[in-house]
JSON list of C-alpha atoms in Angstrom, two decimals:
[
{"chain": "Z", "resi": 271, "resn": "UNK", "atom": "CA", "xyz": [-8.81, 6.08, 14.18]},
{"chain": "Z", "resi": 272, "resn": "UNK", "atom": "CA", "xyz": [-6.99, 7.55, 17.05]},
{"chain": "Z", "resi": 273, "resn": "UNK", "atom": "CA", "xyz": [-7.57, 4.72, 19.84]},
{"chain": "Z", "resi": 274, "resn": "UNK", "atom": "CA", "xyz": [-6.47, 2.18, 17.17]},
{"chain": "Z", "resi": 275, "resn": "UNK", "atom": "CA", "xyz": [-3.20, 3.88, 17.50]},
{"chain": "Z", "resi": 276, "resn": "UNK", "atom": "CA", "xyz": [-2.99, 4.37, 21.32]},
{"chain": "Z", "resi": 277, "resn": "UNK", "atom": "CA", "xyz": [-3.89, 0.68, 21.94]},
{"chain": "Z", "resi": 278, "resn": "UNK", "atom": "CA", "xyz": [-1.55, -0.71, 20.22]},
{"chain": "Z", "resi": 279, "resn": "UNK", "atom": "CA", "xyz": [1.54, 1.63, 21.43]},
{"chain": "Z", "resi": 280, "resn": "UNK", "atom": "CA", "xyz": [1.57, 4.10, 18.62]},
{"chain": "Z", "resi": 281, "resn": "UNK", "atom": "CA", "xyz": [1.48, 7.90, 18.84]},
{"chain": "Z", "resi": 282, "resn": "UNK", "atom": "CA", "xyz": [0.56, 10.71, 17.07]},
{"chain": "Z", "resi": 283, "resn": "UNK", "atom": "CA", "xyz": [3.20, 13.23, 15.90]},
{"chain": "Z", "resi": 284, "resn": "UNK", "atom": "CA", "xyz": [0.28, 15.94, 14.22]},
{"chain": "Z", "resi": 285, "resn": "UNK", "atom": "CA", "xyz": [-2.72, 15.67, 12.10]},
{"chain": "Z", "resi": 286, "resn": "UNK", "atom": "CA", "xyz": [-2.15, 16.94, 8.87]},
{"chain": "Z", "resi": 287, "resn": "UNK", "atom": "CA", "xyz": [-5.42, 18.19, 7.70]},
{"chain": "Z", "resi": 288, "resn": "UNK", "atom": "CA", "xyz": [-7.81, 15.10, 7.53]},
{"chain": "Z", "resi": 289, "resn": "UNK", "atom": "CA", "xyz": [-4.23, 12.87, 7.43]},
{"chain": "Z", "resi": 290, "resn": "UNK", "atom": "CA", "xyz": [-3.08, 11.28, 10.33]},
{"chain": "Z", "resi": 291, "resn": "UNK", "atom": "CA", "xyz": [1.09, 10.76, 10.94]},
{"chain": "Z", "resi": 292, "resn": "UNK", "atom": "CA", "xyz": [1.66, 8.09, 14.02]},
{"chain": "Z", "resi": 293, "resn": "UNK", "atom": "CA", "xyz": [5.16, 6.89, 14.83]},
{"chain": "Z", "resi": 294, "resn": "UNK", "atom": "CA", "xyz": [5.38, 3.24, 16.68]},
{"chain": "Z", "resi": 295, "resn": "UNK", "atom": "CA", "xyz": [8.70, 3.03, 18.44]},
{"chain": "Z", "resi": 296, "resn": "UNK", "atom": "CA", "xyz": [7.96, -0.77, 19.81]},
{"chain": "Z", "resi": 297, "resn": "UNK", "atom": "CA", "xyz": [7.65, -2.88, 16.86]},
{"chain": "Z", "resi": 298, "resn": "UNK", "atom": "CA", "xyz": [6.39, -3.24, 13.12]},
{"chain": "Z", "resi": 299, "resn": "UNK", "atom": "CA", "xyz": [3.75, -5.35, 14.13]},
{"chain": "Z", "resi": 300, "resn": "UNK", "atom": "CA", "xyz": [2.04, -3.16, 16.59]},
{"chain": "Z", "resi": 301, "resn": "UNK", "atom": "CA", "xyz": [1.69, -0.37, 13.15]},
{"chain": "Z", "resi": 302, "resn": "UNK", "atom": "CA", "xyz": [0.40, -3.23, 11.30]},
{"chain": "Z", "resi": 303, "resn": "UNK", "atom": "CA", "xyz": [-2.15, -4.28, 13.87]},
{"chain": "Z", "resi": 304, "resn": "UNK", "atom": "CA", "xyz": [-3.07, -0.85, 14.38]},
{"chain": "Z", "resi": 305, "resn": "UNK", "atom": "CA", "xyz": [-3.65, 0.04, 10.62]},
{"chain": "Z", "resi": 306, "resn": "UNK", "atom": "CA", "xyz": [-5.87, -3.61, 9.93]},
{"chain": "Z", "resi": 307, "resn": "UNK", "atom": "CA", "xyz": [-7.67, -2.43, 13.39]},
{"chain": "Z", "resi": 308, "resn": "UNK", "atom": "CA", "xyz": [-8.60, 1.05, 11.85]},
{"chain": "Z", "resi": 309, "resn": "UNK", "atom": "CA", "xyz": [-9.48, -0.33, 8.57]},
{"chain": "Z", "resi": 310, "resn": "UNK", "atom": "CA", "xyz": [-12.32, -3.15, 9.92]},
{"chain": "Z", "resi": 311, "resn": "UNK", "atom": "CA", "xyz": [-13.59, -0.19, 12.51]},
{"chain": "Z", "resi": 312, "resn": "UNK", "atom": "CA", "xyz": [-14.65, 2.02, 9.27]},
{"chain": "Z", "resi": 313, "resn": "UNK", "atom": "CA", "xyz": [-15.57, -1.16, 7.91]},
{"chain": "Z", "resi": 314, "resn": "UNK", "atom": "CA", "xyz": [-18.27, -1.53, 10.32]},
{"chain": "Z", "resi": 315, "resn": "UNK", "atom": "CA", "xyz": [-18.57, 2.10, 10.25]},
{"chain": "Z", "resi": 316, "resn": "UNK", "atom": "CA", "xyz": [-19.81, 2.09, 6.77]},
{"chain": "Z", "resi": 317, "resn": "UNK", "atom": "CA", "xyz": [-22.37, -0.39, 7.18]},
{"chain": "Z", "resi": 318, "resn": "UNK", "atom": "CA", "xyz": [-24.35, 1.66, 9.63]},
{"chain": "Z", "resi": 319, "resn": "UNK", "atom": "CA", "xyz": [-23.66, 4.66, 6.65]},
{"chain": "Z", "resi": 320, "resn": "UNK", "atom": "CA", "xyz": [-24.62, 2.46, 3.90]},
{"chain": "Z", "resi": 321, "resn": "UNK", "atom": "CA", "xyz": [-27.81, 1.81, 5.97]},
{"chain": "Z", "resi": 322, "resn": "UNK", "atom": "CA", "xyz": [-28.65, 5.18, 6.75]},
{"chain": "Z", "resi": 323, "resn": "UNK", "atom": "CA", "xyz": [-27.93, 6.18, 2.70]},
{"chain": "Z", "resi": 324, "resn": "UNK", "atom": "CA", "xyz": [-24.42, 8.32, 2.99]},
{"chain": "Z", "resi": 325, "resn": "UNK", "atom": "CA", "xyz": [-21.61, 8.23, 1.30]},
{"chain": "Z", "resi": 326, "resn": "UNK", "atom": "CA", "xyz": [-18.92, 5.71, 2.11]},
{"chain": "Z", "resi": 327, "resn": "UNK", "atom": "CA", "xyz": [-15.76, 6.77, 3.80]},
{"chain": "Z", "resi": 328, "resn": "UNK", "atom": "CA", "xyz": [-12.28, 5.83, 2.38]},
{"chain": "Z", "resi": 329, "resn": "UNK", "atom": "CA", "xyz": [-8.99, 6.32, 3.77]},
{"chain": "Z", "resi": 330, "resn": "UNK", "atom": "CA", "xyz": [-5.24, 5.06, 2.90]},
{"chain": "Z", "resi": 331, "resn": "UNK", "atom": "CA", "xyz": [-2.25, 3.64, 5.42]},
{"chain": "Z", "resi": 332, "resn": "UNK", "atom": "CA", "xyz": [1.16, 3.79, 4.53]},
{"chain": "Z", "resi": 333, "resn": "UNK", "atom": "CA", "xyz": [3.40, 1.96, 6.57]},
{"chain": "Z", "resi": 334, "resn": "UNK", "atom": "CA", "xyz": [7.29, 2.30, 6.12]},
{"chain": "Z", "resi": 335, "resn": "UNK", "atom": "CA", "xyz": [10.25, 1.28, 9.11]},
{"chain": "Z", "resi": 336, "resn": "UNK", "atom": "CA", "xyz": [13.11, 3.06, 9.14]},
{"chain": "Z", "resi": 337, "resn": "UNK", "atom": "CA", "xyz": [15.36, 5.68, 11.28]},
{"chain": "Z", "resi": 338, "resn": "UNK", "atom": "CA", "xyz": [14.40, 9.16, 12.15]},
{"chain": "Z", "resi": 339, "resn": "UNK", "atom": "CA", "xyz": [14.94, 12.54, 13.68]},
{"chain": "Z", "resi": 340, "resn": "UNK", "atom": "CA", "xyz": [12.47, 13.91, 15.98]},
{"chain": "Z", "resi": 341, "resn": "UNK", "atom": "CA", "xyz": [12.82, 16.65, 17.52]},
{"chain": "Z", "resi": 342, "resn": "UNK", "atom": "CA", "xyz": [11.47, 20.09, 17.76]},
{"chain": "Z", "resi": 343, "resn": "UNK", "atom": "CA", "xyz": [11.97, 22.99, 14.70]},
{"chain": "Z", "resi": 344, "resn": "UNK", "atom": "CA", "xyz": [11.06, 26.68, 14.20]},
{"chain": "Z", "resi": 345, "resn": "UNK", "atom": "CA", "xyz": [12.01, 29.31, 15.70]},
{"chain": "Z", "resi": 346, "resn": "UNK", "atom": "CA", "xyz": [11.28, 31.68, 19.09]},
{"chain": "Z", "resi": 347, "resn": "UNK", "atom": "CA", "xyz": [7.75, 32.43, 17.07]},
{"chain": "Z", "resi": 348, "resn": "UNK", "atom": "CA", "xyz": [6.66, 28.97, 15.97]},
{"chain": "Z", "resi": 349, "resn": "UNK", "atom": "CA", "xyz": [7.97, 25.88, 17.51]},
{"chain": "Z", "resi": 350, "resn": "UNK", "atom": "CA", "xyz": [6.66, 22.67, 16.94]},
{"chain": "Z", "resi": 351, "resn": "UNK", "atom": "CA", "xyz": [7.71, 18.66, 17.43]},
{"chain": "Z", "resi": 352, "resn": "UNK", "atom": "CA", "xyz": [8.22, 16.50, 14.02]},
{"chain": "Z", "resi": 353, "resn": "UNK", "atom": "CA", "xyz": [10.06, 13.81, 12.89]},
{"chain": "Z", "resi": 354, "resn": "UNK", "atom": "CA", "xyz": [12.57, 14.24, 10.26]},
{"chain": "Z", "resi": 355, "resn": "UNK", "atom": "CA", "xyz": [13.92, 11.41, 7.59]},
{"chain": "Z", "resi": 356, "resn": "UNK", "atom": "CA", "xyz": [13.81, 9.46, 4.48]},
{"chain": "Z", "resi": 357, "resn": "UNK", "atom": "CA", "xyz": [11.99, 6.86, 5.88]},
{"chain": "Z", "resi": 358, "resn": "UNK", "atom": "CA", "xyz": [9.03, 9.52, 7.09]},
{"chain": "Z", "resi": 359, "resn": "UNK", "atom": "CA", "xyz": [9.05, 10.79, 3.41]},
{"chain": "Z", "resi": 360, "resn": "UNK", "atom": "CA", "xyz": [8.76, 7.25, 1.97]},
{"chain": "Z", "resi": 361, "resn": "UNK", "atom": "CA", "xyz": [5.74, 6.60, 4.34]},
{"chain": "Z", "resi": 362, "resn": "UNK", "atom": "CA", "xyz": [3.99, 9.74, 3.32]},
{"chain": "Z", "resi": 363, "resn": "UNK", "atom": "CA", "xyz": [4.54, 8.30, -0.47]},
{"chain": "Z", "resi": 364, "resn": "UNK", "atom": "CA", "xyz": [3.44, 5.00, 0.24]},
{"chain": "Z", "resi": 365, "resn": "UNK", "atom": "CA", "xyz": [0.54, 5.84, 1.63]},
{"chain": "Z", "resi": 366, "resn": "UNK", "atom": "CA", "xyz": [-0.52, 8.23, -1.79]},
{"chain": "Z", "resi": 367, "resn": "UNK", "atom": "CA", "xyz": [-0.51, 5.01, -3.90]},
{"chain": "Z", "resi": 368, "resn": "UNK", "atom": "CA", "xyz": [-3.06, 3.44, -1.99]},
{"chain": "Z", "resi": 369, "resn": "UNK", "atom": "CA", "xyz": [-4.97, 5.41, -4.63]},
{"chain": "Z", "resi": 370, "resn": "UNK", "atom": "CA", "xyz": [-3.46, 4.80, -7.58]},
{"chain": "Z", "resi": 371, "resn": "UNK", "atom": "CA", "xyz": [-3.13, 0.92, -6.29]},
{"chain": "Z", "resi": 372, "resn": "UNK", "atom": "CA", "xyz": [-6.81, 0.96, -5.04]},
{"chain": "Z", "resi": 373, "resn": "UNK", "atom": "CA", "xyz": [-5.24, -0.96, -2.27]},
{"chain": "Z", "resi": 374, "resn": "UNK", "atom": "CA", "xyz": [-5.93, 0.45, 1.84]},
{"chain": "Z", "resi": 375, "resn": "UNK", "atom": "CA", "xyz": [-3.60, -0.58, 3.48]},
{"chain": "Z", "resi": 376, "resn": "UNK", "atom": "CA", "xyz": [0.42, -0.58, 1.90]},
{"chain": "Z", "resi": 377, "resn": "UNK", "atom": "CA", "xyz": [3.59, -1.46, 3.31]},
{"chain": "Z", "resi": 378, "resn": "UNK", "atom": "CA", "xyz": [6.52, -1.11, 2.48]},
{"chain": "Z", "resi": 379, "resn": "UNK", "atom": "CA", "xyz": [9.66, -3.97, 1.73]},
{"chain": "Z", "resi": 380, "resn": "UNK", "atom": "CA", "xyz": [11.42, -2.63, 5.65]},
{"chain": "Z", "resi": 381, "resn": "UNK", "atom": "CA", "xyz": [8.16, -2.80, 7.10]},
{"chain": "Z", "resi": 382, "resn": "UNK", "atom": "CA", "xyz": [7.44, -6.41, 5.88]},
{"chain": "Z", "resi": 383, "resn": "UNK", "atom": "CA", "xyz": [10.50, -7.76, 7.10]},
{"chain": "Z", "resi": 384, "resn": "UNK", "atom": "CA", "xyz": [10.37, -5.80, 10.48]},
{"chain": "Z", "resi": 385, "resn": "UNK", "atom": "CA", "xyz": [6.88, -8.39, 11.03]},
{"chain": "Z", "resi": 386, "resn": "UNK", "atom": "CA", "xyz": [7.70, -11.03, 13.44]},
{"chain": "Z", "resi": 387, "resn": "UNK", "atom": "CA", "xyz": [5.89, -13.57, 11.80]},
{"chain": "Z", "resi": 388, "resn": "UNK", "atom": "CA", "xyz": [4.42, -12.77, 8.12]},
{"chain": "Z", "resi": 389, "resn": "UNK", "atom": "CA", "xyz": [2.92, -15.67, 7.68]},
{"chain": "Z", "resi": 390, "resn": "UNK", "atom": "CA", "xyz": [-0.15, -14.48, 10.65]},
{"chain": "Z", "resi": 391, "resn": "UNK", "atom": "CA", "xyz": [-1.05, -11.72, 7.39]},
{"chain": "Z", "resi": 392, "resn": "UNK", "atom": "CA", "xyz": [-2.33, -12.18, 3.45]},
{"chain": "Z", "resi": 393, "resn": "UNK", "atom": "CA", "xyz": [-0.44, -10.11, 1.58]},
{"chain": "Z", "resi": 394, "resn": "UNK", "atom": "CA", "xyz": [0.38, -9.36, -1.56]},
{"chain": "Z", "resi": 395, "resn": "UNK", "atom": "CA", "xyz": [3.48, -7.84, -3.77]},
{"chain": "Z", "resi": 396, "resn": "UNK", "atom": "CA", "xyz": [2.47, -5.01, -5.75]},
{"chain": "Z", "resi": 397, "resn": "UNK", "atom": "CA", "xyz": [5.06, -3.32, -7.21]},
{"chain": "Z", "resi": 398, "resn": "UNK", "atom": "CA", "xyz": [8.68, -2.16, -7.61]},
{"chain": "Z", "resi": 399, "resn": "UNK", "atom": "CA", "xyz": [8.66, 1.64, -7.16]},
{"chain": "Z", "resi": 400, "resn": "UNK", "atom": "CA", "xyz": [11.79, 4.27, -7.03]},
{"chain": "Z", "resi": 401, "resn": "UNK", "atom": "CA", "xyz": [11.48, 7.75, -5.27]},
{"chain": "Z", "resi": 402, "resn": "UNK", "atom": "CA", "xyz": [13.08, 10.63, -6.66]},
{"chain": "Z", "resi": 403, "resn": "UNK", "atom": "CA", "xyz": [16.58, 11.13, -5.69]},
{"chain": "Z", "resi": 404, "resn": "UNK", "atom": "CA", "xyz": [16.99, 7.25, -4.88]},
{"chain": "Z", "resi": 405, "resn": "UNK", "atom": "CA", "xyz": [18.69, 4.91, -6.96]},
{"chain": "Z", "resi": 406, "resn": "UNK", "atom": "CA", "xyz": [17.54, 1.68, -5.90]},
{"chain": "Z", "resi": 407, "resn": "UNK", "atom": "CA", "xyz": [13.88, 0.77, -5.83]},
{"chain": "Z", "resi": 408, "resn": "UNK", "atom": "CA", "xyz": [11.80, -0.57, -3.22]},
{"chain": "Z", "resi": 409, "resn": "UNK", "atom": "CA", "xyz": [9.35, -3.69, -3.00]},
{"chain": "Z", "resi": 410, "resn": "UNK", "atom": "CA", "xyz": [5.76, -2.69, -1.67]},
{"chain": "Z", "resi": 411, "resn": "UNK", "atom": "CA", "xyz": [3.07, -5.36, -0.90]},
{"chain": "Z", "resi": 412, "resn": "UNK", "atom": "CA", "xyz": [-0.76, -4.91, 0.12]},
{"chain": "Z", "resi": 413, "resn": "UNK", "atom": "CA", "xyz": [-2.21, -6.26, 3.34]},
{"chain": "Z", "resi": 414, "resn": "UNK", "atom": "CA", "xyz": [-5.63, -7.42, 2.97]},
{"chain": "Z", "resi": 415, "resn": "UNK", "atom": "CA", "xyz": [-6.92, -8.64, 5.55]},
{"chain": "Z", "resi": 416, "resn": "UNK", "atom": "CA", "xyz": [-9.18, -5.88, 6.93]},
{"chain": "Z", "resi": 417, "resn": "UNK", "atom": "CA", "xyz": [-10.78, -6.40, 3.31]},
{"chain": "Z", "resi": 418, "resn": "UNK", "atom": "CA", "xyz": [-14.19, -7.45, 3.51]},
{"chain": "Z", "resi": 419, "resn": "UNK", "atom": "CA", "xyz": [-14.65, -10.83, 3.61]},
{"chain": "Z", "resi": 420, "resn": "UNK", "atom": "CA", "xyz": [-15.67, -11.44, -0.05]},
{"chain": "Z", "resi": 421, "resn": "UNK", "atom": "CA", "xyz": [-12.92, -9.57, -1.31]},
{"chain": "Z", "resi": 422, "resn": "UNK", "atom": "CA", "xyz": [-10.15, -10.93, 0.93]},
{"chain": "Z", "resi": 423, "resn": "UNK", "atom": "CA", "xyz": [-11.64, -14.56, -0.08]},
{"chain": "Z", "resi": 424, "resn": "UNK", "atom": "CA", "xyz": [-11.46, -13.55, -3.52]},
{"chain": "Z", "resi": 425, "resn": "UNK", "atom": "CA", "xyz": [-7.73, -12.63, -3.57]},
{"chain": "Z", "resi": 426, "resn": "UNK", "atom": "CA", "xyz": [-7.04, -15.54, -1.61]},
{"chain": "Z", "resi": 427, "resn": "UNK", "atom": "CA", "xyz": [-8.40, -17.17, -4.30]},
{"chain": "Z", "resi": 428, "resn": "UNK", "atom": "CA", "xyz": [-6.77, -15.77, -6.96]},
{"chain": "Z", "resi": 429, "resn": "UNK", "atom": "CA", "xyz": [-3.57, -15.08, -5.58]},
{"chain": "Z", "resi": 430, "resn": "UNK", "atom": "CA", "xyz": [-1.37, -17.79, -7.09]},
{"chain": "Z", "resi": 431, "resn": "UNK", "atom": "CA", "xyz": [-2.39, -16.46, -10.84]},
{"chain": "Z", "resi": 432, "resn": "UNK", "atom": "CA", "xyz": [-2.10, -12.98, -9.44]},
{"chain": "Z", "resi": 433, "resn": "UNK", "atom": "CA", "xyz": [1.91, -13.69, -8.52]},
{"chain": "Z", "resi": 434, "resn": "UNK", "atom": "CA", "xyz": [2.73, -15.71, -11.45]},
{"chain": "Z", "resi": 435, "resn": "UNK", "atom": "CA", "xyz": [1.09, -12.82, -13.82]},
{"chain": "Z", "resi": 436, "resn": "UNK", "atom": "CA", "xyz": [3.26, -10.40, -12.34]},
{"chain": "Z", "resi": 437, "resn": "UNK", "atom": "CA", "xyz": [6.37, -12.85, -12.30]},
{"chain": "Z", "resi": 438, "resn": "UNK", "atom": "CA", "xyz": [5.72, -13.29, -16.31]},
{"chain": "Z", "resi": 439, "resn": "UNK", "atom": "CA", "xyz": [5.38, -9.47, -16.48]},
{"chain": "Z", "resi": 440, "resn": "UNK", "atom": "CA", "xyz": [8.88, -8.86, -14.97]},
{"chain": "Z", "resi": 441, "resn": "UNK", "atom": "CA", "xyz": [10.26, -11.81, -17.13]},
{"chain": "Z", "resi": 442, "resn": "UNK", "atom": "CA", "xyz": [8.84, -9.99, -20.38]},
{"chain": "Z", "resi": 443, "resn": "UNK", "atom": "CA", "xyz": [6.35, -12.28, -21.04]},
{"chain": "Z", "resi": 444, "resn": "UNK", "atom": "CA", "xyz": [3.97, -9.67, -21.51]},
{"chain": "Z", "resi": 445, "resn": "UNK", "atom": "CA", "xyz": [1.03, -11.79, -23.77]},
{"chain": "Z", "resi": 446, "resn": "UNK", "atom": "CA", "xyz": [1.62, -14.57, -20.75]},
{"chain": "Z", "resi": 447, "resn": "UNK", "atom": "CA", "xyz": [0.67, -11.84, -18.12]},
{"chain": "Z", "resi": 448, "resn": "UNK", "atom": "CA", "xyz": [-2.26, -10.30, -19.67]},
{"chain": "Z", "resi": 449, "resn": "UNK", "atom": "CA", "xyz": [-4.25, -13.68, -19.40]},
{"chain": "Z", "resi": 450, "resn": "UNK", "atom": "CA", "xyz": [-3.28, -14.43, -16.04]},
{"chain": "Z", "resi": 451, "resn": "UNK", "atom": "CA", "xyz": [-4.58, -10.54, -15.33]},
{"chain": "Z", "resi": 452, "resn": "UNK", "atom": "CA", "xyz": [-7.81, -10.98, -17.39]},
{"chain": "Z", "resi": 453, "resn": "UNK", "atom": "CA", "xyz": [-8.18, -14.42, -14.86]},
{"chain": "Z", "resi": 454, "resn": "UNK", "atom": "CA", "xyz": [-7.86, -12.77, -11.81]},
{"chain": "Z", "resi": 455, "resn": "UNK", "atom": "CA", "xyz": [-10.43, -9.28, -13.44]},
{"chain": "Z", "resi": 456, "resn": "UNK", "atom": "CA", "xyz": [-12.61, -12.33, -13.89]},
{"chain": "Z", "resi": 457, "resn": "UNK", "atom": "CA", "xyz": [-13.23, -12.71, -10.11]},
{"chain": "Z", "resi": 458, "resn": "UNK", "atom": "CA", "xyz": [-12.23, -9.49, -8.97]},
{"chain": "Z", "resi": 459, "resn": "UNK", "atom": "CA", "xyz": [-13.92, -7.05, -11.87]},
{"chain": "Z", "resi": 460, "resn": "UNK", "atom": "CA", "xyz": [-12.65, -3.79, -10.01]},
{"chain": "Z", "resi": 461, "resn": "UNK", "atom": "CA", "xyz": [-9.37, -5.07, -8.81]},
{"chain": "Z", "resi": 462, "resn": "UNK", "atom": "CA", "xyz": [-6.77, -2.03, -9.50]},
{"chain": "Z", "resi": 463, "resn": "UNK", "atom": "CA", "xyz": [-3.81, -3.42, -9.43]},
{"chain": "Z", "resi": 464, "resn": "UNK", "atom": "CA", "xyz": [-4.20, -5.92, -11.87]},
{"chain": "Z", "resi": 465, "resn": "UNK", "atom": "CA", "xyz": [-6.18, -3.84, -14.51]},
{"chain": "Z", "resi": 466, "resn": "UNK", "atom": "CA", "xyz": [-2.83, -1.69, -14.15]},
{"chain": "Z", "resi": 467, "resn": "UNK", "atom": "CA", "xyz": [-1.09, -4.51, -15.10]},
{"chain": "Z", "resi": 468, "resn": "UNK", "atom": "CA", "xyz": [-2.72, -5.23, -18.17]},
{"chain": "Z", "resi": 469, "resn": "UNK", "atom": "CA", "xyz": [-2.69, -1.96, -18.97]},
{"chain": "Z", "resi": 470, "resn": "UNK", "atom": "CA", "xyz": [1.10, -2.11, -18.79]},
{"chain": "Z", "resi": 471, "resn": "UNK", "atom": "CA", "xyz": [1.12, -5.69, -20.20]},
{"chain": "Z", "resi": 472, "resn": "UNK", "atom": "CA", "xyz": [-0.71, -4.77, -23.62]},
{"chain": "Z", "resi": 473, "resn": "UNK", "atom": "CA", "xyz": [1.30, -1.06, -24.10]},
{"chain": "Z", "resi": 474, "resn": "UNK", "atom": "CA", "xyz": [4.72, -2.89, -23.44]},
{"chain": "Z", "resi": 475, "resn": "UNK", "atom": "CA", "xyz": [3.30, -5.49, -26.33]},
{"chain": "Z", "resi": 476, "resn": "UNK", "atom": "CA", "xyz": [2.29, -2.63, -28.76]},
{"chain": "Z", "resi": 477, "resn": "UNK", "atom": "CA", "xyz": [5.31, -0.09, -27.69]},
{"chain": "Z", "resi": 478, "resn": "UNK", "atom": "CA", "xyz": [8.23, -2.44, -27.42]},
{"chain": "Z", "resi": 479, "resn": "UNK", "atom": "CA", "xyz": [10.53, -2.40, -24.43]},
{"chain": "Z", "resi": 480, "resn": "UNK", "atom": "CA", "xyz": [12.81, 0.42, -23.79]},
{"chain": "Z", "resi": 481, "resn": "UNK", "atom": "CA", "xyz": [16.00, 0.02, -22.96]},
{"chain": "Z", "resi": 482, "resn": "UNK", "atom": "CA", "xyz": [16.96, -0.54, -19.49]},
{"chain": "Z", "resi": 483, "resn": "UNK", "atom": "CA", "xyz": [13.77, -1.59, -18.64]},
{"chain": "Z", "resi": 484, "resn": "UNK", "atom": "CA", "xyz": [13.55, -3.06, -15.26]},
{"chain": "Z", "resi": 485, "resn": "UNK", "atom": "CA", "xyz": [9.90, -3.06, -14.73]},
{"chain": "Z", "resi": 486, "resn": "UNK", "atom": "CA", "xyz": [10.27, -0.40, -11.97]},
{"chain": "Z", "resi": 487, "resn": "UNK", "atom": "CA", "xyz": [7.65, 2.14, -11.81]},
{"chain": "Z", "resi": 488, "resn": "UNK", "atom": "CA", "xyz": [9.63, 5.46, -11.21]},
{"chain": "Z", "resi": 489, "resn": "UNK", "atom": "CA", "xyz": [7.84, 8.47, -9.02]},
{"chain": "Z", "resi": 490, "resn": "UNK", "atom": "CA", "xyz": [9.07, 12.00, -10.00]},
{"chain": "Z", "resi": 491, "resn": "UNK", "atom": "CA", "xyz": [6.97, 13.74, -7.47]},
{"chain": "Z", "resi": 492, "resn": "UNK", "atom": "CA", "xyz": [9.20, 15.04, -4.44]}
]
């Protein structure tokens, strides 16, 4: 993972146990690049495990732009360089839905429209999340094209129904959503995101909406 970073003009503040914080001063696209180039290396990775009969290695990449503080903090004991800011704490968030989204790679709405030209990725829109302490929530999208290459054909595939489920599903049309969810579960059996949705979709149907519902998913964890 680490020369993926150097090459393309990151660097790395600290591990963090098996977690990995880079910063990449130049530009969005060089974190973007970096994060699809570490994704397809344990892609090929895991072949030679899957040959040899281990276990599969995972990992998540959040990606968030933003202004920061770095600097060094402690005292005449303990010293030590880190970066300091909102934007760092929405990056470390980002990239802990990559479980719950079953998604690798997220980025989030600054990062997106940092890229110089979007159009050279497939991405995708996930959700509308707010962080705790924030009043305004955020836009994040998947990037999938260090998927292998049946999956990334697949959501190619299916990513017109995929958009227009979750456009109905903002819009309230929750019985509208759930088919164009159960279309795109059709191809993609064990894609997250969109069994979420339906999930969602058919409690909405049998609960009602609250009030002020917005569709944005809020995150009480600090």
């Amino acid at each position: 993972m680490s020369p993926a970073i150097h090459k393309h003009e990151g660097f790395i503040d600290k591990y963090i146990g098996d977690a990995i914080m880079a910063l990449f001063p130049t530009n969005v696209d060089n974190a973007v690049q970096a994060a699809i180039t570490m994704l397809t290396g344990l892609n090929e990775y895991n072949q030679g495990r899957k040959r040899a009969g281990y276990r599969l290695i995972r990992i998540g990449i959040g990606l968030n732009t933003g202004e920061l503080m770095l600097g060094t903090v402690g005292d005449q004991h303990r010293m030590d360089g880190t970066v300091i800011s909102d934007a760092v704490n929405l990056a470390s968030r980002i990239e802990g839905l990559t479980k719950y989204y079953g998604a690798p790679l997220i980025i989030g709405e600054t990062t997106l429209a940092g890229i110089s030209d979007p159009g050279q990725y497939h991405y995708r829109f996930l959700d509308k999340i707010q962080v705790k302490g924030k009043q305004q929530g955020i836009a994040i999208y998947e990037v999938f094209d260090p998927d292998p290459e049946e999956l990334f054909e697949s959501k190619v595939t299916t990513q017109k129904d995929f958009e227009e489920g979750q456009r109905l599903y903002f819009a309230k049309d929750f019985a509208e959503a759930a088919k164009l969810f159960k279309h795109v579960l059709a191809t993609i059996p064990n894609d997250t995101t969109s069994q979420l949705y339906l999930k969602r979709s058919a409690q909405l149907m049998v609960e009602g909406v609250p009030e002020g519902w917005d569709g944005v998913r809020k995150m009480d964890k600090k």
